[in-house]
Short mmCIF file of C-alpha atoms and ligand atoms in Angstrom, two decimals:
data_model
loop_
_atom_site.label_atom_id
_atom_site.label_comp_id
_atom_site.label_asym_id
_atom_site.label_seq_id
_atom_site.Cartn_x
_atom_site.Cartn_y
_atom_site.Cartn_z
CA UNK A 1113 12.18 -25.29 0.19
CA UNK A 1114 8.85 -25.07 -2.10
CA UNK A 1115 8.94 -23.73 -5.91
CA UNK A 1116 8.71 -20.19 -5.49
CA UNK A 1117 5.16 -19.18 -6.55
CA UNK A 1118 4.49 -15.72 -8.36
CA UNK A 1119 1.09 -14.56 -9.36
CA UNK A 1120 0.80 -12.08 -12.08
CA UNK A 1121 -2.20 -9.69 -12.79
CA UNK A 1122 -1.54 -7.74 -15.86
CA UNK A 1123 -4.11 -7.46 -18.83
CA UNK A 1124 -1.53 -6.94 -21.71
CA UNK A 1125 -0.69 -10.30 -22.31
CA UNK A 1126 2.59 -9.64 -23.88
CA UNK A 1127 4.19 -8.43 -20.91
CA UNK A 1128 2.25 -11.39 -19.15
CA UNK A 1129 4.24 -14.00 -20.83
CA UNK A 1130 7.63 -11.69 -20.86
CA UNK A 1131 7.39 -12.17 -17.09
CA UNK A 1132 6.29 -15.56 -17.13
CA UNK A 1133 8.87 -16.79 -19.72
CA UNK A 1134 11.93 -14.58 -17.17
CA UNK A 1135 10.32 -15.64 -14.02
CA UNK A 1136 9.92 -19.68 -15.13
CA UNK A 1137 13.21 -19.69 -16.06
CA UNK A 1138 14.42 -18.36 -13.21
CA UNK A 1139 12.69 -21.90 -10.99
CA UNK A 1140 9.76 -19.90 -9.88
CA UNK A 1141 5.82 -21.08 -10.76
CA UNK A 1142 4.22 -18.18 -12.19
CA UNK A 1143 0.00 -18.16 -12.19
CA UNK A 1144 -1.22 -15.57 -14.71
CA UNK A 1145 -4.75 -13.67 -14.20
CA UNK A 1146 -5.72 -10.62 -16.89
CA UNK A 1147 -7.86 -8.85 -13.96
CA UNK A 1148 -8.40 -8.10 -10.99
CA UNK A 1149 -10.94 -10.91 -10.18
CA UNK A 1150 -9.59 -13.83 -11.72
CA UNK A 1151 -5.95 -12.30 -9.65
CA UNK A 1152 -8.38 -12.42 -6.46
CA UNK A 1153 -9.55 -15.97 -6.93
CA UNK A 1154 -6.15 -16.91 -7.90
CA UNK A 1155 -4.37 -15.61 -4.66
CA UNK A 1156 -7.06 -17.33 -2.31
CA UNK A 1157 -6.57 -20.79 -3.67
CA UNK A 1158 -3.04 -20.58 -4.41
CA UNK A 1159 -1.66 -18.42 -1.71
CA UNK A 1160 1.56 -17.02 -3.80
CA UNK A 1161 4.78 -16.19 -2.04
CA UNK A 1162 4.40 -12.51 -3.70
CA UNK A 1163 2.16 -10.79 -6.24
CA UNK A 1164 3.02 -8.81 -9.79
CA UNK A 1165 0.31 -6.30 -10.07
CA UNK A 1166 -0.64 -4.03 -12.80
CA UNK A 1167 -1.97 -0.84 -11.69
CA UNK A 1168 -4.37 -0.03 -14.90
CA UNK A 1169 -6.40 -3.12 -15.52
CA UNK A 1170 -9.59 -3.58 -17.03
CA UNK A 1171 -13.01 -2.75 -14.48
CA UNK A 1172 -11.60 -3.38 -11.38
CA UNK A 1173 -7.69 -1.27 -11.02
CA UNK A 1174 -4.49 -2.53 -9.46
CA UNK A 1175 -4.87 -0.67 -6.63
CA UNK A 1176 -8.58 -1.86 -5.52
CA UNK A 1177 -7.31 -4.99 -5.76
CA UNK A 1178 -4.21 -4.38 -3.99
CA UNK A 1179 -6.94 -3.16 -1.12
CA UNK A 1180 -8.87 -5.81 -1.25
CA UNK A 1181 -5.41 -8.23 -0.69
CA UNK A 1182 -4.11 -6.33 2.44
CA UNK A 1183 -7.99 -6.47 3.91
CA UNK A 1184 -7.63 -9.98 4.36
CA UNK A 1185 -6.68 -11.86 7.19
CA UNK A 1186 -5.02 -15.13 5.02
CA UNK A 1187 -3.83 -12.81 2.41
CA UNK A 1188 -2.01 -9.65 3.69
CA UNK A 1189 1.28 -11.50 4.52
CA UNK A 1190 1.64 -11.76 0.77
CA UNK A 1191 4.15 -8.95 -0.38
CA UNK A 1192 3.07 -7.16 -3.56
CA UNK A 1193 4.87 -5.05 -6.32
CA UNK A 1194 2.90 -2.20 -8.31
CA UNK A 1195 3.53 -2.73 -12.21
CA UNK A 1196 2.52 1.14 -13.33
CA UNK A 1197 3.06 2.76 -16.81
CA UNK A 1198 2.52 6.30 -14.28
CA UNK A 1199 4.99 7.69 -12.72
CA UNK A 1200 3.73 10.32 -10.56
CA UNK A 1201 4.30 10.46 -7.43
CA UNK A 1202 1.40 10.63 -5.92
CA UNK A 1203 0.15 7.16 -7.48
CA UNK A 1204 3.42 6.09 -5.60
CA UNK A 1205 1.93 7.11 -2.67
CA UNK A 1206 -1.47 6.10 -2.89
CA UNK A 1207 0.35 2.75 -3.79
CA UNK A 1208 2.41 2.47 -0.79
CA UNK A 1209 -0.26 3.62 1.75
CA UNK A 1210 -2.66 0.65 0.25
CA UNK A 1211 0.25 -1.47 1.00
CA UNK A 1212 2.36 -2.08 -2.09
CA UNK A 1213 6.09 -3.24 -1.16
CA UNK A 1214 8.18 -2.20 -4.27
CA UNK A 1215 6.82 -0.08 -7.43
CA UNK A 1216 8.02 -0.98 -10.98
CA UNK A 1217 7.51 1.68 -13.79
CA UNK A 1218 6.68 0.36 -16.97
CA UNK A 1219 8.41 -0.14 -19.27
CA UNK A 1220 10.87 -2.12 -16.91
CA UNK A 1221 13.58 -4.76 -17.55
CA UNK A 1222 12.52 -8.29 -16.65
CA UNK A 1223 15.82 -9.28 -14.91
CA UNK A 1224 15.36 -5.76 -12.99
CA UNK A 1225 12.31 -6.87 -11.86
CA UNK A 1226 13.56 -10.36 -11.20
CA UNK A 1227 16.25 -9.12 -8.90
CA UNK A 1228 13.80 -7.02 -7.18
CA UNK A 1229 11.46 -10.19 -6.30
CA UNK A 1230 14.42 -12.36 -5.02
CA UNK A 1231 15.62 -9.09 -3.01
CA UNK A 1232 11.81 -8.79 -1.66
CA UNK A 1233 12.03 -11.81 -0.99
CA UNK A 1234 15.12 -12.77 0.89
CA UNK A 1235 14.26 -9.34 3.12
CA UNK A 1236 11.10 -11.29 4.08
CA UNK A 1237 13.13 -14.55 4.67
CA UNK A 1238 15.87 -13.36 6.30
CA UNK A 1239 16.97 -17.24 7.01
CA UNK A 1240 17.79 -17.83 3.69
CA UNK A 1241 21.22 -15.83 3.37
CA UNK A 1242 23.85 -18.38 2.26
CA UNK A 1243 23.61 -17.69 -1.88
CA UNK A 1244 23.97 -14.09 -1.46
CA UNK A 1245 25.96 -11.50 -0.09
CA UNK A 1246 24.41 -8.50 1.02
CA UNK A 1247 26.47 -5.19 1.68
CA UNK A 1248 25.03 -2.18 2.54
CA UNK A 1249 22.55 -1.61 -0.30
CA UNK A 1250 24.06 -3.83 -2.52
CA UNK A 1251 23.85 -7.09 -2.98
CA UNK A 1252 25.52 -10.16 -4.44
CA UNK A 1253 24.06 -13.12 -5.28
CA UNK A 1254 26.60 -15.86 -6.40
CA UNK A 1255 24.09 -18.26 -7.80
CA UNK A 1256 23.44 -16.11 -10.83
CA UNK A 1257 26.20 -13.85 -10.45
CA UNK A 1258 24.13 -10.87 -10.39
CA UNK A 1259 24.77 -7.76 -8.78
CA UNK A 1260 21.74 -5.34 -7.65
CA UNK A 1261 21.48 -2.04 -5.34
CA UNK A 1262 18.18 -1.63 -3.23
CA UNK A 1263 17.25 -4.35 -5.77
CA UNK A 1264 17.69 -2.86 -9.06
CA UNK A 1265 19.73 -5.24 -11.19
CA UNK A 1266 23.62 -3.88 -12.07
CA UNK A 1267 24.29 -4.16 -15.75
CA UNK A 1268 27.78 -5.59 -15.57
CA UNK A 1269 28.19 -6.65 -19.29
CA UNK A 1270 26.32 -7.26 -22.52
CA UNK A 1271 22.98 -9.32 -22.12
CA UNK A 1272 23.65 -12.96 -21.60
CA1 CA B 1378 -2.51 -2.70 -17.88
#
């Protein structure tokens, strides 16, 4: 199966290379944009598996962009996750109308969010079952002995 490839839009570039640093180390090939455009031109000619997107970004926001993705005939398949420092519900909304498949509030664990990708993920490839054990809403996975529920990471010890 290909490298796993993640695009991130997110202007703060600290939080860029958290995710890129948890997400590389993790196997995946993460492609970094700090706005919405460069994000744009980076999902057309790389076609990532799924897309990290910040909602407040310089000029263009998240959520235009997020638009913009699901109005596309090559590019809607791609699933998406809202990165938001708000929290109000009706952003949530507005998020998940546009199209958004999972929302992550800032400021968020990177392994939370990791284990939210691969569970995105392996929902969308439903093929792909035989590292992980899924019951009910929790889930398994005996690769990196992790343990999440409707994705969000179980802390089962002291970080490793
Ligand atoms: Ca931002």
């Amino acid at each position: 199966m290909a490298e796993t490839k993640v695009l991130v839009v997110e202007d703060e570039s600290s939080i860029r290379e958290m995710l890129g640093f948890t997400l590389q180390t993790a196997g995946m090939q993460v492609l970094e944009a700090p706005n919405a455009e460069q994000g744009w031109q980076l999902a057309l000619s790389h076609q990532p598996n799924i897309i990290l997107l910040d909602w407040m970004l310089p000029g263009v926001p998240g959520v235009s962009l997020l638009a913009r993705l699901k109005a596309n005939d090559k590019l809607r398949h791609i699933p998406v996750i809202m990165l938001t420092a708000r929290a109000e519900e009706s952003d949530q909304v507005q998020g998940f109308e546009t199209g958004a498949d999972d929302y992550v509030t800032k400021p968020f664990s990177p392994r939370a969010l990791l284990a939210r990708i691969q569970a995105l993920l392996r929902r969308l490839d439903d093929g792909n079952t035989a590292d992980s054990l899924q019951a009910g809403r929790m889930l398994l996975d005996s690769q990196s002995h992790r343990v999440s529920i409707d994705g969000v990471e179980v802390k089962l010890g002291p970080k490793e």
